[in-house]
Structure formats: C-alpha cells, structure tokens
Short mmCIF file of N, CA and C in Angstrom, two decimals:
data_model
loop_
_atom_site.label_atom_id
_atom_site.label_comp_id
_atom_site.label_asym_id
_atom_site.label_seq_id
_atom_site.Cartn_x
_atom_site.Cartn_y
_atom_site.Cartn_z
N UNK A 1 63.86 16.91 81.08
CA UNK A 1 63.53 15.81 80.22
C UNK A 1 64.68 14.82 80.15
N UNK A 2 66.05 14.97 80.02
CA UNK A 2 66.86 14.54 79.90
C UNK A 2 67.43 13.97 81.36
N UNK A 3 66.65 14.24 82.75
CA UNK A 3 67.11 13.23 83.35
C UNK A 3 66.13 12.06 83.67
N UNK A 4 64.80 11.96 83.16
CA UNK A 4 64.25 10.85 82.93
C UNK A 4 64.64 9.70 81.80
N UNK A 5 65.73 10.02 81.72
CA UNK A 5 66.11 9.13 81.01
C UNK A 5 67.52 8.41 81.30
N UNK A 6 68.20 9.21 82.17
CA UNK A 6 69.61 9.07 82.89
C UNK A 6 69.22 7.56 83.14
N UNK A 7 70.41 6.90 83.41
CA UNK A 7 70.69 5.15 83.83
C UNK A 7 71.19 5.63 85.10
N UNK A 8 70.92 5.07 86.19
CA UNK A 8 71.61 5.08 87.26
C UNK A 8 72.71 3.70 87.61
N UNK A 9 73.85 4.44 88.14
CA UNK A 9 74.69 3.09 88.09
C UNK A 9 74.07 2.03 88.77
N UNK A 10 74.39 0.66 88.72
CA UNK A 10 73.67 -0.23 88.91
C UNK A 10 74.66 -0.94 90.33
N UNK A 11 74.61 -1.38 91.28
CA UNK A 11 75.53 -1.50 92.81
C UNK A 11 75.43 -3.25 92.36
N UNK A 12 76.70 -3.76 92.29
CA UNK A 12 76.69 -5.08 92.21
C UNK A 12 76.76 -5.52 93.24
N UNK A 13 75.60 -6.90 93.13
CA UNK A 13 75.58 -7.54 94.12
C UNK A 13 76.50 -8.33 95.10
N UNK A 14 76.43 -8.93 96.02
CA UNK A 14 77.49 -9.61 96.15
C UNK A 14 77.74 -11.01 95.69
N UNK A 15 76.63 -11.21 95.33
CA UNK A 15 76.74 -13.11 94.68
C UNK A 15 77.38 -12.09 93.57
N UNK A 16 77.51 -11.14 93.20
CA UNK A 16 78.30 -11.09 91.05
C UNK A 16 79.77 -11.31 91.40
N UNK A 17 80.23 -11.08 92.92
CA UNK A 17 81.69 -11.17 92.94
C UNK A 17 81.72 -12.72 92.29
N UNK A 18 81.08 -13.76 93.16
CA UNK A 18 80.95 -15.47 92.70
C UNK A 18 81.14 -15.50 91.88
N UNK A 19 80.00 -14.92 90.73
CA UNK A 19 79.74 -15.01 89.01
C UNK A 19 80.46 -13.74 88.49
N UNK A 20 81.37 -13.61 87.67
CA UNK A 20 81.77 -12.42 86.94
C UNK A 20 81.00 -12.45 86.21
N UNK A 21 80.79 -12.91 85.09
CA UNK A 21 79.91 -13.23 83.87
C UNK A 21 78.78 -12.72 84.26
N UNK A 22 77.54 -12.84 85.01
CA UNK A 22 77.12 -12.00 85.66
C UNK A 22 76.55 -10.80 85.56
N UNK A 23 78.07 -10.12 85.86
CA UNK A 23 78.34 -8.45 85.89
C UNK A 23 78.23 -8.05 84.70
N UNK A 24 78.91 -8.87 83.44
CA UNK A 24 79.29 -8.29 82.35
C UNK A 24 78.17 -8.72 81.42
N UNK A 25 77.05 -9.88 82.05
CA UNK A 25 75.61 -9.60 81.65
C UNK A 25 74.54 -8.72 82.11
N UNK A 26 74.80 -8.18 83.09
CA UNK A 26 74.04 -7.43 83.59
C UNK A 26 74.54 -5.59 82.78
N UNK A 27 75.98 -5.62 82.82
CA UNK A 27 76.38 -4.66 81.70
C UNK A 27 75.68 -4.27 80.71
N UNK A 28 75.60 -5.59 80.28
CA UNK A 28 74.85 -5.52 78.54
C UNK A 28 73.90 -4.96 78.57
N UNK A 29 73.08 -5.89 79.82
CA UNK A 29 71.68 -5.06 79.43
C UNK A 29 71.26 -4.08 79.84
N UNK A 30 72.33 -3.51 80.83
CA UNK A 30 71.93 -1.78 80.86
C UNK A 30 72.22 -1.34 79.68
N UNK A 31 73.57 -1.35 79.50
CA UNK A 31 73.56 -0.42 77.60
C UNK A 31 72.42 -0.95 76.71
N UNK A 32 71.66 -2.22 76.15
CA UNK A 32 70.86 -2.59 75.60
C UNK A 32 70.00 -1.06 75.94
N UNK A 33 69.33 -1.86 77.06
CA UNK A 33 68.14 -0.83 77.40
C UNK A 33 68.48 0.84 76.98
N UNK A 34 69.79 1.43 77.39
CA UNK A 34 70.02 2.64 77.71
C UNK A 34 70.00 3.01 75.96
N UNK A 35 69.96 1.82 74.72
CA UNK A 35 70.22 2.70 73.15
C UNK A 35 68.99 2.19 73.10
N UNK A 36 68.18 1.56 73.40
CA UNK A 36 66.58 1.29 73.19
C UNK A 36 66.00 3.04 73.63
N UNK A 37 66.21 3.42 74.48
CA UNK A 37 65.79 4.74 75.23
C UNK A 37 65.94 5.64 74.14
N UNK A 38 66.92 5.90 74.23
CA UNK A 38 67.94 7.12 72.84
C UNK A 38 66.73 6.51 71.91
N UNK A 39 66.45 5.31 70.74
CA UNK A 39 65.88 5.23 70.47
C UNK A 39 64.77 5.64 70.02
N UNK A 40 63.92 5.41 71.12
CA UNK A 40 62.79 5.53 71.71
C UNK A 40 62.65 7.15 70.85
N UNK A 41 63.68 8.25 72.45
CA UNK A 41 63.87 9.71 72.16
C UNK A 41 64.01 10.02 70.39
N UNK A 42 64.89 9.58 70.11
CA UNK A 42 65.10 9.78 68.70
C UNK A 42 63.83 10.10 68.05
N UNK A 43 63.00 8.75 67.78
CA UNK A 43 61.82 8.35 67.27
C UNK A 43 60.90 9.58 67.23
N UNK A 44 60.96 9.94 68.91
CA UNK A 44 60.29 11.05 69.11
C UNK A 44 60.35 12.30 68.50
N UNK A 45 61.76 12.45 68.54
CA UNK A 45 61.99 13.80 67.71
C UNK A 45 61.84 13.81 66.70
N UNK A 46 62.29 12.56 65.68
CA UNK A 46 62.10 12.20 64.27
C UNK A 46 60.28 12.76 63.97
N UNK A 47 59.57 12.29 64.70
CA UNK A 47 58.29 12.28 64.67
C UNK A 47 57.92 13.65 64.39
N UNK A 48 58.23 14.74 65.42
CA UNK A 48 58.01 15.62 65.73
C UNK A 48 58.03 16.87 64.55
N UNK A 49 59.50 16.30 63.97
CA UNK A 49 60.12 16.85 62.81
C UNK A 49 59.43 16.34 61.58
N UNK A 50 58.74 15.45 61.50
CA UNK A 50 57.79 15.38 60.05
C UNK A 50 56.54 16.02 60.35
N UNK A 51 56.02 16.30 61.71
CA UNK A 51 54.86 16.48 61.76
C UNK A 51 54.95 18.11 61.87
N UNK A 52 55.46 18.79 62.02
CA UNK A 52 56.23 20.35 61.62
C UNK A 52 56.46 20.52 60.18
N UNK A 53 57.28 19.15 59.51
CA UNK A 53 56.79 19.46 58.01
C UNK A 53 56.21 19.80 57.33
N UNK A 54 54.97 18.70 57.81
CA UNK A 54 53.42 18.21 57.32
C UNK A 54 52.92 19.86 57.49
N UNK A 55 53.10 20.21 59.10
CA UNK A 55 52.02 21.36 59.15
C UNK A 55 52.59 22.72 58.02
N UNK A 56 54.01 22.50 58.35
CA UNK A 56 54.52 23.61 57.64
C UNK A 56 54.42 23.63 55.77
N UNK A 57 54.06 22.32 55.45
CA UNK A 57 53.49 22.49 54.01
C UNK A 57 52.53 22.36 53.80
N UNK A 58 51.24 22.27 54.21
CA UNK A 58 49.99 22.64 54.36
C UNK A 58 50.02 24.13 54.25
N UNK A 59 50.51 24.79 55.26
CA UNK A 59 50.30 26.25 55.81
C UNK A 59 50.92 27.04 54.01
N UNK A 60 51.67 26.88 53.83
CA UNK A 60 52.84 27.10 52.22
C UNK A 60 51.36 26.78 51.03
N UNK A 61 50.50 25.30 51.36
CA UNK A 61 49.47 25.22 50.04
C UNK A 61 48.49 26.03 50.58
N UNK A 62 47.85 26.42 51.77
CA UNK A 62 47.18 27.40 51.97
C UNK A 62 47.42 28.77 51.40
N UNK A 63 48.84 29.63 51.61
CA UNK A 63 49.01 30.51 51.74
C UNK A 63 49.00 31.05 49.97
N UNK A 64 49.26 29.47 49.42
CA UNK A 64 49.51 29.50 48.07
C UNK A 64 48.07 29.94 47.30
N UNK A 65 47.27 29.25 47.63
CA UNK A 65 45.74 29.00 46.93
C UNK A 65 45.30 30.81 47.68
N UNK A 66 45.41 31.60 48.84
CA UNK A 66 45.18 32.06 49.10
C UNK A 66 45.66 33.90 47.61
N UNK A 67 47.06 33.78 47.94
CA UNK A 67 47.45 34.21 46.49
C UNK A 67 47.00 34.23 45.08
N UNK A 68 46.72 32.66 45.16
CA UNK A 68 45.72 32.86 43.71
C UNK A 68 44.61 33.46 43.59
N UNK A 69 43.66 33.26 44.65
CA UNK A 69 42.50 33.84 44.71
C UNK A 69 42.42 35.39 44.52
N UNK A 70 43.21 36.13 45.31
CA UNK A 70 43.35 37.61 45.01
C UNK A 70 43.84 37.92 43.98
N UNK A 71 44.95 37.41 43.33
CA UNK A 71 45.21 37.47 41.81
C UNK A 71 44.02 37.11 40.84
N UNK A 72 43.20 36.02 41.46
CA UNK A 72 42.33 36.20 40.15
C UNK A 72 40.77 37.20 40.74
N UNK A 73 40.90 37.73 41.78
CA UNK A 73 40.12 38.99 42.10
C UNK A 73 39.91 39.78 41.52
N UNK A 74 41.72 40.01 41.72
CA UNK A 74 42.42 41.63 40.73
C UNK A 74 42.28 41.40 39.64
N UNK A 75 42.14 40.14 38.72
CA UNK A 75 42.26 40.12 37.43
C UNK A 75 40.79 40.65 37.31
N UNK A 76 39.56 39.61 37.77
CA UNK A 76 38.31 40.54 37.77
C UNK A 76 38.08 41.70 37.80
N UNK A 77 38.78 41.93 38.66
CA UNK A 77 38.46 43.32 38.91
C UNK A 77 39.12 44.86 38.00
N UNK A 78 40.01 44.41 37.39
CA UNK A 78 40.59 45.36 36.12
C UNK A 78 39.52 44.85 34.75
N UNK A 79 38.92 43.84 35.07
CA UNK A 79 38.18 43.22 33.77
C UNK A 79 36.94 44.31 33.84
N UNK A 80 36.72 44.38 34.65
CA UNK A 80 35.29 44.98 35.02
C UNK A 80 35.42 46.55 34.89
N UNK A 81 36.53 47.35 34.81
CA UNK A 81 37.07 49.12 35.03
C UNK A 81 37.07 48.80 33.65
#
C-alpha cells in the first residue's frame, strides 16, 4: 500500500538548466501533491477509525439492551417461584 503512494524522483529537464525557477517550481509541486496524498491517506484512516467506533458502540448498546432483557427475565422469573 505504501508504495502506491511513493513520489518518484522527478529527472530534470534540460530546458530547467535555462530556467532555475523552473526546478524549484516544479519542486513545489511535487511536495504540494506528495502532503495532498498523506492527506488523502490520513482521511482514510481517520475514516476508518470512526467507523470502528460507530460499529464498536452499537455492538456495547446491543450487548447492553441484551443484559437487560435477561435481567428482567430473571426478575420474572423469581416473581413467578
């Protein structure tokens, strides 16, 4: 996963010798792009990690309501002996 995302160095042309400025725009916008990516990844994981939340506190109000129910079973059910 982590090398779909690698930058490959970029081979300057030979007109950038002409233009320096150039080079050190063409710089930019590899790093631009390359924290847009991270980004991107981040986002993803961020995502990932609420939606593991979400499931994991659902599963906690399930397990919860599930508890009650047999507690108030057992309560029936000593009501009734």
């Amino acid at each position: 996963m982590k090398e779909r995302f690698m930058v490959q160095p970029v081979e300057p042309s030979p007109r950038a010798a002409t233009k320096p400025g150039l080079e050190e725009m063409r710089g930019r916008i590899e790093e631009k792009r390359m924290r847009m990516r991270m980004r991107r990844v981040v986002g993803g994981i961020g995502d990932l990690v609420a939606a593991l939340g979400l499931f994991g506190e659902g599963f906690l109000r399930m397990e919860q309501m599930k508890m009650d129910v047999s507690r108030e079973m057992e309560k029936m059910r000593m009501e009734m002996e």
